[in-house]
Every structure is written in structure tokens, then in C-alpha cells.
């Protein structure tokens, strides 16, 4: 039987996402420097990327476009990648690390922050090692593979007196921040119902995302976390209860360790409910919120754009931005001013998501409603 394939890459491409098509534009809505203002020319936050895989490539482009951050170091297990990146980004040998000698980054004055872009199961170890080296840390989502790990990471960063952020890029993306505003300011009245789902078909049975020890779980951990985030930032509330169901895999042989698809329902204190599916069975990327006096929605909603949005008042139009550049600008500006990073990208925020995701899995595994109170 020929398996129909639709890889993450082709899914992203179908959404207009690819390194070649990333927008060069920075949003005046999210960039700390409006395009009309004098461009920032002060010192930049110096960033090392740890794990040079697919997403690190997007971050490297974002860092090139960032006014407040620049790439000054790399951490990789592959000497051939080290050589290629060194040349491409003009990095000195002294700023190139592997996973064994990484701790000596403590002595490197050219690096302020380490951005962990490794498989999920490696986030904890490298966040803690970076913190012990005295570097601020961003870790990709999900921040860890368990609540216990997330707690350890937060403590290690606090003990080392460094800041910890989770790579929640959508907090720097204008369409999603408009969804948040419309919801939290109750522009169309109280939000009653949210539907948001994210999925793509996987075609590589060998990828680490299908190995529980490395991913911590299936599409919920990888994709559903965005839907969970959206439901929380639209309502501005924390869910009080969850029910959930696993959906059968289209290709069962690939899903022996993690779920292929999961649907869940969150109840919020105001009475709002959110229904979501995250899936490796289907391609979907949408967000819809129904309020008493209208609706607002995005589709695509979560990928790298360009996004399309509308509300019951008409089409929503915001600049098409490079999300990674906007995210790095936002974080860089705060850290350069030695201020505290916003709570919505903090380790504690990542921990809240981890707790809810563990509850979603518990609900799906037991068939019972799980209280989050
Ligand atoms: P990739 O598999 O493309 O890259 C992971 C990199 O980690 C590898 O290239 C490798 O880098 C390093 N690595 C070290 N040990 C291993 C190992 N045993 N197996 C596999 N890789 C290893 O993953 P992604 O870049 O797609 O994802 C990395 C992280 O970023 C994940 O946590 C993911 O959830 C997150 N992510 C976030 C996105 C967002 O939009 N915010 C989008 C995509 C991913 P090297 O060869 O240099 O050692």
C-alpha cells in the first residue's frame, strides 16, 4: 500500500511557509522599533543556538533580521554542521560547542543567552547546564516532557539567577495578539465557545517526535500546546476541568508509542468551553471564538503565516511578519534593559501548560473528567 505522505515541511510549504518565503517585514505592531522610528543601533543580545535542526534554521534567519539580538554561537553534535554554520554566520571557532564541551560556554563573554532547540527530552538537561553556565535561556515548546522536569528547570534558573523563557512565538504575532485582545477585552461580549485545532500528517516513521522517550507525547505536546495557549490567552482564564479522547491512527504501525490524534474539551471559570484536536492524521490550522455579540477567527492561525483573519465586523489585516525576528526583538529588548521577561513567555507559563497537558492525557487514558482545581 502506498502511504499518502504530507510531511511537516510540505504542510508548512502549503501554508506558504518556507525559509525562502519568510517575510523580511517586521511588524510595527509587535516590533519594539516602529518602522518609522530611528532604527535601534545599540548593543545586541548575543545568542547561541543549541541543536541545529529544522527550527534552528528559522531562528537563525530571525536572528539575522532582529534589531536587538544576533547569533554569536552554536552548539551541535555534528562537526559538518558546525563548519557550515560557522562559515554562513561568520562565527569564530571559540563560539562553537558540542554537547560534551558545552559547559565551558560559562567562560564565553560573547554569549548572553542560549536558545535550546533540541528534542523535547533534552530541554531539561541543556536548560540546566546553560543556567549553571550563567546564561539566560529560551527553551522551545513544550518546555519539558513532564511537570516534574519543568519544575526542576524553573528552580535551576532561579538558583542561577538567570531568566528562563519558553519559545512562545505567537505572543509576538499580531493576528494572535488581536485574538487575545478581542477575547480578553470582550469586544464582542463574553466568549462562550472556542474551537482551535492544529495538525499535519507525518510521513517519517523514524522521527524523534514518534518516540515517547524523546517527545514526551504525540501531537498534543508538539501542536496541541498552541491550541491550549490560544484558549488561555483568549479567555484570560485558567481551565478548571478537562475531558479528552484519543482518535484512532490512520497508520497504526507508526503510532506504537505516542497518540496519533487527540481531542479535548476545556471548561473555564466563566463557563466558556474550548474544543480542540491536535493530530498527525490530518492537516488543520484554525482558531474560532464565538462571543455573545459576534465571532473572531484565524485560518491559518498558528503556523508561520501569512495568516488570514476576520471577525463579525469584517476582515482583519495586520502586517505579515517574521515571527522569530519579532520574538527575538521582544526578548532581546527586555534582557538588554536588564528587566524581567513578561510572564506569558515565562517558565511558569510553560509549567502551567505542562500541567494541563498531563491532565488532558489523564482524561483520555481514564475516560474521566479531570479537575484542574
Ligand atoms: P529537529 O529534529 O529538526 O532538530 C533537532 C536537533 O537537535 C537536531 O538537528 C540535532 O542537532 C539535535 N539533536 C541532538 N540529539 C538529537 C537526537 N538524539 N535526535 C535528534 N536530534 C538531536 O527538530 P526541530 O528543530 O523541529 O525541533 C526542535 C525543538 O523545537 C522541539 O522542541 C520542537 O518542539 C521545537 N519547535 C518549535 C517550533 C516553533 O514554531 N516554536 C517549530 C518547530 C519545532 P545537531 O545535529 O546540531 O546536534
Short mmCIF file of C-alpha atoms and ligand atoms in Angstrom, two decimals:
data_model
loop_
_atom_site.label_atom_id
_atom_site.label_comp_id
_atom_site.label_asym_id
_atom_site.label_seq_id
_atom_site.Cartn_x
_atom_site.Cartn_y
_atom_site.Cartn_z
CA UNK A 1 0.00 0.00 0.00
CA UNK A 2 1.32 3.43 -0.84
CA UNK A 3 1.11 5.68 2.16
CA UNK A 4 -0.12 9.15 1.33
CA UNK A 5 2.54 11.47 2.56
CA UNK A 6 2.28 15.05 3.66
CA UNK A 7 5.32 15.97 5.63
CA UNK A 8 5.66 18.79 8.14
CA UNK A 9 7.77 20.57 5.53
CA UNK A 10 5.19 20.18 2.75
CA UNK A 11 2.43 21.16 5.17
CA UNK A 12 4.30 24.31 6.09
CA UNK A 13 5.04 24.92 2.44
CA UNK A 14 1.36 24.56 1.62
CA UNK A 15 0.75 27.25 4.21
CA UNK A 16 3.21 29.48 2.41
CA UNK A 17 5.93 28.72 4.94
CA UNK A 18 9.48 28.09 3.95
CA UNK A 19 12.83 29.62 4.59
CA UNK A 20 12.80 31.13 1.12
CA UNK A 21 9.49 32.85 1.60
CA UNK A 22 9.91 34.17 5.10
CA UNK A 23 8.85 37.76 5.22
CA UNK A 24 11.52 40.39 5.64
CA UNK A 25 8.99 42.74 7.09
CA UNK A 26 8.86 43.47 10.78
CA UNK A 27 5.56 44.43 12.25
CA UNK A 28 5.15 47.88 13.65
CA UNK A 29 2.53 46.26 15.89
CA UNK A 30 4.96 43.84 17.51
CA UNK A 31 8.46 45.08 16.78
CA UNK A 32 9.83 47.22 19.58
CA UNK A 33 11.08 49.66 16.93
CA UNK A 34 8.31 51.06 14.73
CA UNK A 35 9.47 51.22 11.12
CA UNK A 36 9.06 54.97 11.13
CA UNK A 37 11.29 55.43 14.21
CA UNK A 38 15.06 55.70 14.14
CA UNK A 39 16.37 52.14 13.90
CA UNK A 40 17.99 50.74 17.04
CA UNK A 41 21.77 50.67 16.68
CA UNK A 42 22.85 49.91 20.26
CA UNK A 43 24.44 46.71 21.54
CA UNK A 44 22.69 43.45 20.72
CA UNK A 45 21.88 40.46 22.91
CA UNK A 46 24.27 37.70 21.87
CA UNK A 47 22.56 34.38 21.31
CA UNK A 48 23.83 30.80 20.87
CA UNK A 49 21.53 28.27 19.23
CA UNK A 50 21.75 24.77 20.76
CA UNK A 51 20.68 22.00 18.35
CA UNK A 52 20.92 22.93 14.68
CA UNK A 53 17.85 21.19 13.26
CA UNK A 54 14.90 22.41 11.26
CA UNK A 55 13.60 25.06 13.64
CA UNK A 56 17.06 26.42 14.44
CA UNK A 57 17.21 27.34 10.74
CA UNK A 58 14.14 29.57 11.14
CA UNK A 59 15.57 31.10 14.30
CA UNK A 60 18.88 31.86 12.58
CA UNK A 61 17.03 33.84 9.91
CA UNK A 62 15.02 35.60 12.60
CA UNK A 63 18.23 36.49 14.42
CA UNK A 64 19.68 37.96 11.23
CA UNK A 65 16.63 40.20 10.94
CA UNK A 66 16.48 41.10 14.63
CA UNK A 67 17.43 44.62 15.68
CA UNK A 68 18.09 43.60 19.29
CA UNK A 69 19.69 40.13 19.04
CA UNK A 70 22.35 38.44 16.97
CA UNK A 71 23.67 34.91 16.54
CA UNK A 72 27.12 34.64 18.10
CA UNK A 73 27.39 30.94 18.94
CA UNK A 74 26.24 27.42 18.12
CA UNK A 75 26.04 24.07 19.90
CA UNK A 76 25.84 20.99 17.71
CA UNK A 77 26.69 17.30 17.76
CA UNK A 78 27.68 17.32 14.08
CA UNK A 79 31.12 18.69 13.05
CA UNK A 80 29.94 19.10 9.45
CA UNK A 81 27.06 21.32 10.56
CA UNK A 82 29.44 23.30 12.78
CA UNK A 83 31.64 24.00 9.75
CA UNK A 84 28.70 25.04 7.57
CA UNK A 85 27.12 27.35 10.18
CA UNK A 86 30.47 28.86 11.15
CA UNK A 87 31.01 29.91 7.56
CA UNK A 88 27.46 31.02 6.91
CA UNK A 89 27.15 33.14 10.06
CA UNK A 90 30.80 34.18 10.39
CA UNK A 91 31.28 32.59 13.82
CA UNK A 92 34.71 32.19 15.44
CA UNK A 93 35.89 28.71 16.50
CA UNK A 94 35.79 29.86 20.11
CA UNK A 95 31.98 30.22 19.90
CA UNK A 96 31.31 26.72 18.54
CA UNK A 97 30.42 23.99 21.05
CA UNK A 98 29.37 20.37 21.06
CA UNK A 99 27.23 18.62 23.67
CA UNK A 100 30.31 17.44 25.61
CA UNK A 101 32.20 20.70 25.95
CA UNK A 102 29.05 22.85 26.23
CA UNK A 103 29.60 23.71 29.91
CA UNK A 104 32.72 25.71 29.06
CA UNK A 105 30.35 28.27 27.50
CA UNK A 106 30.40 29.69 31.07
CA UNK A 107 33.75 31.31 30.20
CA UNK A 108 32.49 32.85 26.95
CA UNK A 109 31.80 36.56 27.28
CA UNK A 110 30.39 36.74 23.72
CA UNK A 111 27.25 34.81 24.60
CA UNK A 112 24.43 36.16 26.81
CA UNK A 113 21.69 33.65 26.10
CA UNK A 114 21.40 30.04 24.95
CA UNK A 115 18.33 29.08 22.90
CA UNK A 116 17.60 25.34 23.31
CA UNK A 117 16.17 23.89 20.08
CA UNK A 118 16.74 20.20 20.86
CA UNK A 119 14.25 17.31 21.01
CA UNK A 120 11.91 17.82 23.98
CA UNK A 121 13.56 15.22 26.24
CA UNK A 122 16.85 17.14 26.05
CA UNK A 123 15.43 20.54 27.05
CA UNK A 124 15.80 19.96 30.79
CA UNK A 125 19.43 18.92 30.71
CA UNK A 126 20.54 21.77 28.47
CA UNK A 127 18.45 24.44 30.18
CA UNK A 128 20.01 23.48 33.49
CA UNK A 129 23.52 23.34 32.04
CA UNK A 130 23.05 26.75 30.37
CA UNK A 131 21.71 28.21 33.62
CA UNK A 132 24.66 26.83 35.57
CA UNK A 133 26.92 28.45 32.98
CA UNK A 134 25.31 31.78 33.91
CA UNK A 135 23.43 32.27 30.63
CA UNK A 136 19.81 33.33 30.19
CA UNK A 137 17.84 30.57 28.45
CA UNK A 138 15.00 30.22 25.99
CA UNK A 139 13.74 26.68 25.57
CA UNK A 140 11.49 25.56 22.78
CA UNK A 141 7.98 24.26 23.42
CA UNK A 142 6.96 22.06 25.07
CA UNK A 143 9.40 23.21 27.74
CA UNK A 144 9.90 19.63 29.01
CA UNK A 145 8.46 16.13 28.85
CA UNK A 146 6.89 16.27 32.32
CA UNK A 147 5.70 18.65 35.03
CA UNK A 148 8.48 17.45 37.34
CA UNK A 149 11.13 18.34 34.76
CA UNK A 150 9.61 21.78 34.17
CA UNK A 151 9.70 22.47 37.91
CA UNK A 152 13.37 21.46 38.07
CA UNK A 153 14.22 23.78 35.18
CA UNK A 154 12.49 26.76 36.77
CA UNK A 155 14.30 26.15 40.07
CA UNK A 156 17.70 25.77 38.36
CA UNK A 157 17.27 29.10 36.54
CA UNK A 158 16.10 30.86 39.69
CA UNK A 159 19.05 29.41 41.66
CA UNK A 160 21.46 30.57 38.95
CA UNK A 161 19.79 33.99 38.81
CA UNK A 162 19.18 33.77 35.05
CA UNK A 163 15.92 34.26 33.18
CA UNK A 164 14.06 31.39 31.54
CA UNK A 165 11.63 31.82 28.65
CA UNK A 166 9.66 29.37 26.51
CA UNK A 167 9.69 29.97 22.75
CA UNK A 168 6.02 31.01 22.58
CA UNK A 169 6.43 32.97 19.34
CA UNK A 170 2.71 33.71 18.90
CA UNK A 171 2.88 36.23 21.74
CA UNK A 172 4.80 38.40 19.24
CA UNK A 173 2.42 37.74 16.32
CA UNK A 174 -0.16 40.48 15.62
CA UNK A 175 -3.10 38.33 14.47
CA UNK A 176 -2.92 36.10 17.55
CA UNK A 177 -2.48 39.10 19.82
CA UNK A 178 -5.61 40.59 18.25
CA UNK A 179 -7.48 37.35 19.10
CA UNK A 180 -6.23 37.78 22.67
CA UNK A 181 -7.38 41.42 22.77
CA UNK A 182 -10.79 40.69 21.26
CA UNK A 183 -11.30 37.90 23.80
CA UNK A 184 -9.90 39.44 26.95
CA UNK A 185 -11.40 42.91 26.31
CA UNK A 186 -14.73 41.23 25.48
CA UNK A 187 -15.02 43.36 22.33
CA UNK A 188 -17.86 41.08 21.12
CA UNK A 189 -19.07 40.33 24.63
CA UNK A 190 -18.11 37.32 26.73
CA UNK A 191 -16.50 34.47 24.79
CA UNK A 192 -18.62 31.34 25.11
CA UNK A 193 -17.03 28.83 22.74
CA UNK A 194 -13.58 28.38 21.24
CA UNK A 195 -12.66 25.84 18.60
CA UNK A 196 -8.97 25.59 17.75
CA UNK A 197 -7.06 22.72 16.18
CA UNK A 198 -3.65 22.08 14.70
CA UNK A 199 -2.46 19.04 12.81
CA UNK A 200 -0.34 17.77 9.98
CA UNK A 201 0.17 14.32 8.50
CA UNK A 202 3.50 12.75 9.38
CA UNK A 203 5.41 10.72 6.82
CA UNK A 204 8.67 9.80 8.56
CA UNK A 205 8.26 6.82 10.89
CA UNK A 206 11.81 7.28 12.22
CA UNK A 207 11.48 10.83 13.51
CA UNK A 208 12.02 11.51 17.20
CA UNK A 209 8.53 13.01 17.58
CA UNK A 210 7.10 9.47 17.39
CA UNK A 211 9.42 8.17 20.15
CA UNK A 212 7.85 8.84 23.55
CA UNK A 213 11.19 8.95 25.36
CA UNK A 214 12.26 11.89 23.21
CA UNK A 215 8.98 13.73 22.63
CA UNK A 216 7.08 13.07 25.86
CA UNK A 217 3.93 12.53 23.78
CA UNK A 218 2.41 12.94 20.35
CA UNK A 219 0.69 15.86 18.64
CA UNK A 220 -0.68 17.24 21.92
CA UNK A 221 2.85 18.03 23.11
CA UNK A 222 4.02 19.24 19.71
CA UNK A 223 0.97 21.05 18.30
CA UNK A 224 -1.87 21.00 20.81
CA UNK A 225 0.16 23.21 23.13
CA UNK A 226 -0.56 26.12 20.74
CA UNK A 227 -4.31 25.45 20.89
CA UNK A 228 -4.12 25.25 24.66
CA UNK A 229 -2.22 28.55 24.75
CA UNK A 230 -4.80 30.19 22.46
CA UNK A 231 -7.72 29.11 24.62
CA UNK A 232 -5.95 30.51 27.68
CA UNK A 233 -4.96 33.84 26.11
CA UNK A 234 -8.35 34.42 24.51
CA UNK A 235 -10.27 33.79 27.72
CA UNK A 236 -7.56 35.16 30.02
CA UNK A 237 -8.62 32.32 32.33
CA UNK A 238 -7.21 29.04 33.58
CA UNK A 239 -9.23 25.92 32.74
CA UNK A 240 -11.00 24.20 35.64
CA UNK A 241 -11.73 20.79 34.09
CA UNK A 242 -10.86 18.70 31.07
CA UNK A 243 -12.26 15.71 29.19
CA UNK A 244 -10.35 14.11 26.30
CA UNK A 245 -10.43 11.30 23.78
CA UNK A 246 -7.75 9.61 21.69
CA UNK A 247 -8.64 9.23 17.99
CA UNK A 248 -7.53 6.14 16.06
CA UNK A 249 -4.38 6.43 13.91
CA UNK A 250 -4.69 6.26 10.12
CA UNK A 251 -1.34 4.41 10.07
CA UNK A 252 -1.30 2.33 13.27
CA UNK A 253 2.21 0.91 12.69
CA UNK A 254 3.69 4.39 13.12
CA UNK A 255 1.95 5.12 16.40
CA UNK A 256 3.10 2.45 18.82
CA UNK A 257 4.47 4.93 21.38
CA UNK A 258 2.55 8.20 21.09
CA UNK A 259 -1.00 9.15 20.16
CA UNK A 260 -1.74 9.90 16.51
CA UNK A 261 -4.57 12.28 17.32
CA UNK A 262 -6.32 13.59 20.41
CA UNK A 263 -9.41 15.71 21.00
CA UNK A 264 -10.07 17.53 24.26
CA UNK A 265 -12.53 19.88 25.88
CA UNK A 266 -11.59 22.53 28.44
CA UNK A 267 -14.06 24.29 30.76
CA UNK A 268 -13.17 27.76 32.03
CA UNK A 269 -14.45 29.51 35.19
CA UNK A 270 -16.64 31.95 33.17
CA UNK A 271 -18.44 28.99 31.59
CA UNK A 272 -16.52 29.30 28.30
CA UNK A 273 -15.58 25.97 26.72
CA UNK A 274 -12.87 25.12 24.21
CA UNK A 275 -12.83 22.10 21.92
CA UNK A 276 -9.52 21.20 20.23
CA UNK A 277 -7.89 18.45 18.23
CA UNK A 278 -4.19 18.04 17.63
CA UNK A 279 -3.35 15.42 15.11
CA UNK A 280 -0.76 13.64 12.98
CA UNK A 281 -3.69 12.23 10.95
CA UNK A 282 -4.96 15.43 9.35
CA UNK A 283 -3.88 18.85 8.15
CA UNK A 284 -5.64 21.61 10.05
CA UNK A 285 -4.68 25.04 11.41
CA UNK A 286 -7.55 27.15 12.75
CA UNK A 287 -8.91 29.17 15.61
CA UNK A 288 -12.52 30.32 16.08
CA UNK A 289 -14.09 32.13 19.01
CA UNK A 290 -17.82 32.69 19.43
CA UNK A 291 -18.87 35.53 21.73
CA UNK A 292 -22.32 36.84 22.66
CA UNK A 293 -22.30 39.61 20.04
CA UNK A 294 -20.07 38.22 17.32
CA UNK A 295 -17.16 35.99 16.39
CA UNK A 296 -13.48 36.21 15.50
CA UNK A 297 -11.31 33.68 13.74
CA UNK A 298 -7.99 32.88 12.09
CA UNK A 299 -7.17 30.24 9.47
CA UNK A 300 -4.26 29.68 9.18
CA UNK A 301 -3.85 30.63 12.81
CA UNK A 302 -0.76 29.06 14.30
CA UNK A 303 1.87 28.25 11.66
CA UNK A 304 4.36 30.88 10.47
CA UNK A 305 1.86 32.80 8.34
CA UNK A 306 0.74 34.56 6.32
CA UNK A 307 -2.39 34.43 8.44
CA UNK A 308 -5.95 35.21 7.46
CA UNK A 309 -8.40 36.55 9.96
CA UNK A 310 -11.86 38.02 10.21
CA UNK A 311 -14.42 38.93 12.79
CA UNK A 312 -18.12 39.62 12.57
CA UNK A 313 -17.05 43.21 11.83
CA UNK A 314 -15.06 42.19 8.74
CA UNK A 315 -11.59 41.21 7.59
CA UNK A 316 -8.67 41.57 9.99
CA UNK A 317 -5.50 42.93 8.47
CA UNK A 318 -2.09 43.05 10.13
CA UNK A 319 1.46 43.02 8.77
CA UNK A 320 2.89 39.69 7.68
CA UNK A 321 5.95 39.41 9.93
CA UNK A 322 8.90 37.17 10.56
CA UNK A 323 7.70 35.78 13.90
CA UNK A 324 11.13 34.61 15.03
CA UNK A 325 12.64 38.07 14.47
CA UNK A 326 9.76 39.71 16.34
CA UNK A 327 10.11 37.22 19.21
CA UNK A 328 13.87 37.79 19.46
CA UNK A 329 13.38 41.56 19.30
CA UNK A 330 10.87 41.43 22.13
CA UNK A 331 13.03 39.22 24.33
CA UNK A 332 16.27 40.99 23.44
CA UNK A 333 14.94 44.41 24.26
CA UNK A 334 13.82 43.31 27.73
CA UNK A 335 17.05 41.50 28.59
CA UNK A 336 19.27 44.32 27.29
CA UNK A 337 17.44 46.64 29.68
CA UNK A 338 18.00 44.08 32.46
CA UNK A 339 14.25 43.88 33.03
CA UNK A 340 12.12 40.81 33.76
CA UNK A 341 10.68 38.93 30.79
CA UNK A 342 6.87 39.03 30.51
CA UNK A 343 5.05 36.32 32.45
CA UNK A 344 3.25 34.98 29.34
CA UNK A 345 6.53 33.54 27.98
CA UNK A 346 7.98 32.52 31.37
CA UNK A 347 8.96 29.09 32.65
CA UNK A 348 5.94 29.27 34.97
CA UNK A 349 3.70 29.73 31.92
CA UNK A 350 5.31 26.68 30.32
CA UNK A 351 4.76 24.75 33.53
CA UNK A 352 1.04 25.66 33.54
CA UNK A 353 0.75 24.22 30.02
CA UNK A 354 2.62 21.08 31.09
CA UNK A 355 0.18 20.55 33.99
CA UNK A 356 -2.85 20.95 31.71
CA UNK A 357 -1.37 18.62 29.08
CA UNK A 358 -0.73 15.96 31.72
CA UNK A 359 -4.39 16.34 32.76
CA UNK A 360 -5.52 16.03 29.12
CA UNK A 361 -3.59 12.76 28.82
CA UNK A 362 -5.02 11.55 32.15
CA UNK A 363 -8.55 12.34 30.92
CA UNK A 364 -8.01 10.49 27.63
CA UNK A 365 -6.40 7.50 29.35
CA UNK A 366 -9.12 7.13 32.00
CA UNK A 367 -12.16 8.36 30.08
CA UNK A 368 -12.93 10.56 33.10
CA UNK A 369 -13.37 14.29 33.57
CA UNK A 370 -10.24 15.60 35.31
CA UNK A 371 -10.50 18.58 37.64
CA UNK A 372 -7.77 21.20 37.35
CA UNK A 373 -8.74 22.99 40.56
P1 LIG B 1 14.92 18.63 14.51
O1 LIG B 1 14.85 17.17 14.63
O2 LIG B 1 14.84 19.23 13.15
O3 LIG B 1 16.27 19.18 15.17
C1 LIG B 1 16.67 18.79 16.45
C2 LIG B 1 18.17 18.94 16.54
O4 LIG B 1 18.56 18.52 17.85
C3 LIG B 1 18.95 18.01 15.60
O5 LIG B 1 19.15 18.56 14.33
C4 LIG B 1 20.27 17.85 16.34
O6 LIG B 1 21.08 18.98 16.09
C5 LIG B 1 19.86 17.94 17.80
N1 LIG B 1 19.86 16.61 18.42
C6 LIG B 1 20.70 16.24 19.42
N2 LIG B 1 20.48 14.96 19.76
C7 LIG B 1 19.49 14.50 18.98
C8 LIG B 1 18.85 13.26 18.86
N3 LIG B 1 19.16 12.21 19.64
N4 LIG B 1 17.87 13.13 17.94
C9 LIG B 1 17.51 14.17 17.16
N5 LIG B 1 18.10 15.38 17.23
C10 LIG B 1 19.08 15.56 18.12
O7 LIG B 1 13.79 19.21 15.45
P2 LIG B 1 13.09 20.64 15.36
O8 LIG B 1 14.09 21.68 15.09
O9 LIG B 1 11.91 20.56 14.50
O10 LIG B 1 12.55 20.78 16.88
C11 LIG B 1 13.40 21.12 17.95
C12 LIG B 1 12.58 21.75 19.07
O11 LIG B 1 11.97 22.94 18.57
C13 LIG B 1 11.46 20.88 19.60
O12 LIG B 1 11.32 21.06 20.97
C14 LIG B 1 10.23 21.39 18.88
O13 LIG B 1 9.03 21.19 19.60
C15 LIG B 1 10.55 22.87 18.76
N6 LIG B 1 9.92 23.51 17.59
C16 LIG B 1 9.31 24.70 17.76
C17 LIG B 1 8.71 25.34 16.71
C18 LIG B 1 8.06 26.66 16.90
O14 LIG B 1 7.40 27.11 15.98
N7 LIG B 1 8.24 27.31 18.04
C19 LIG B 1 8.68 24.74 15.38
C20 LIG B 1 9.41 23.50 15.28
C21 LIG B 1 9.99 22.91 16.37
P3 LIG B 1 22.65 18.82 15.79
O15 LIG B 1 22.74 17.93 14.59
O16 LIG B 1 23.08 20.20 15.56
O17 LIG B 1 23.27 18.20 17.01
#
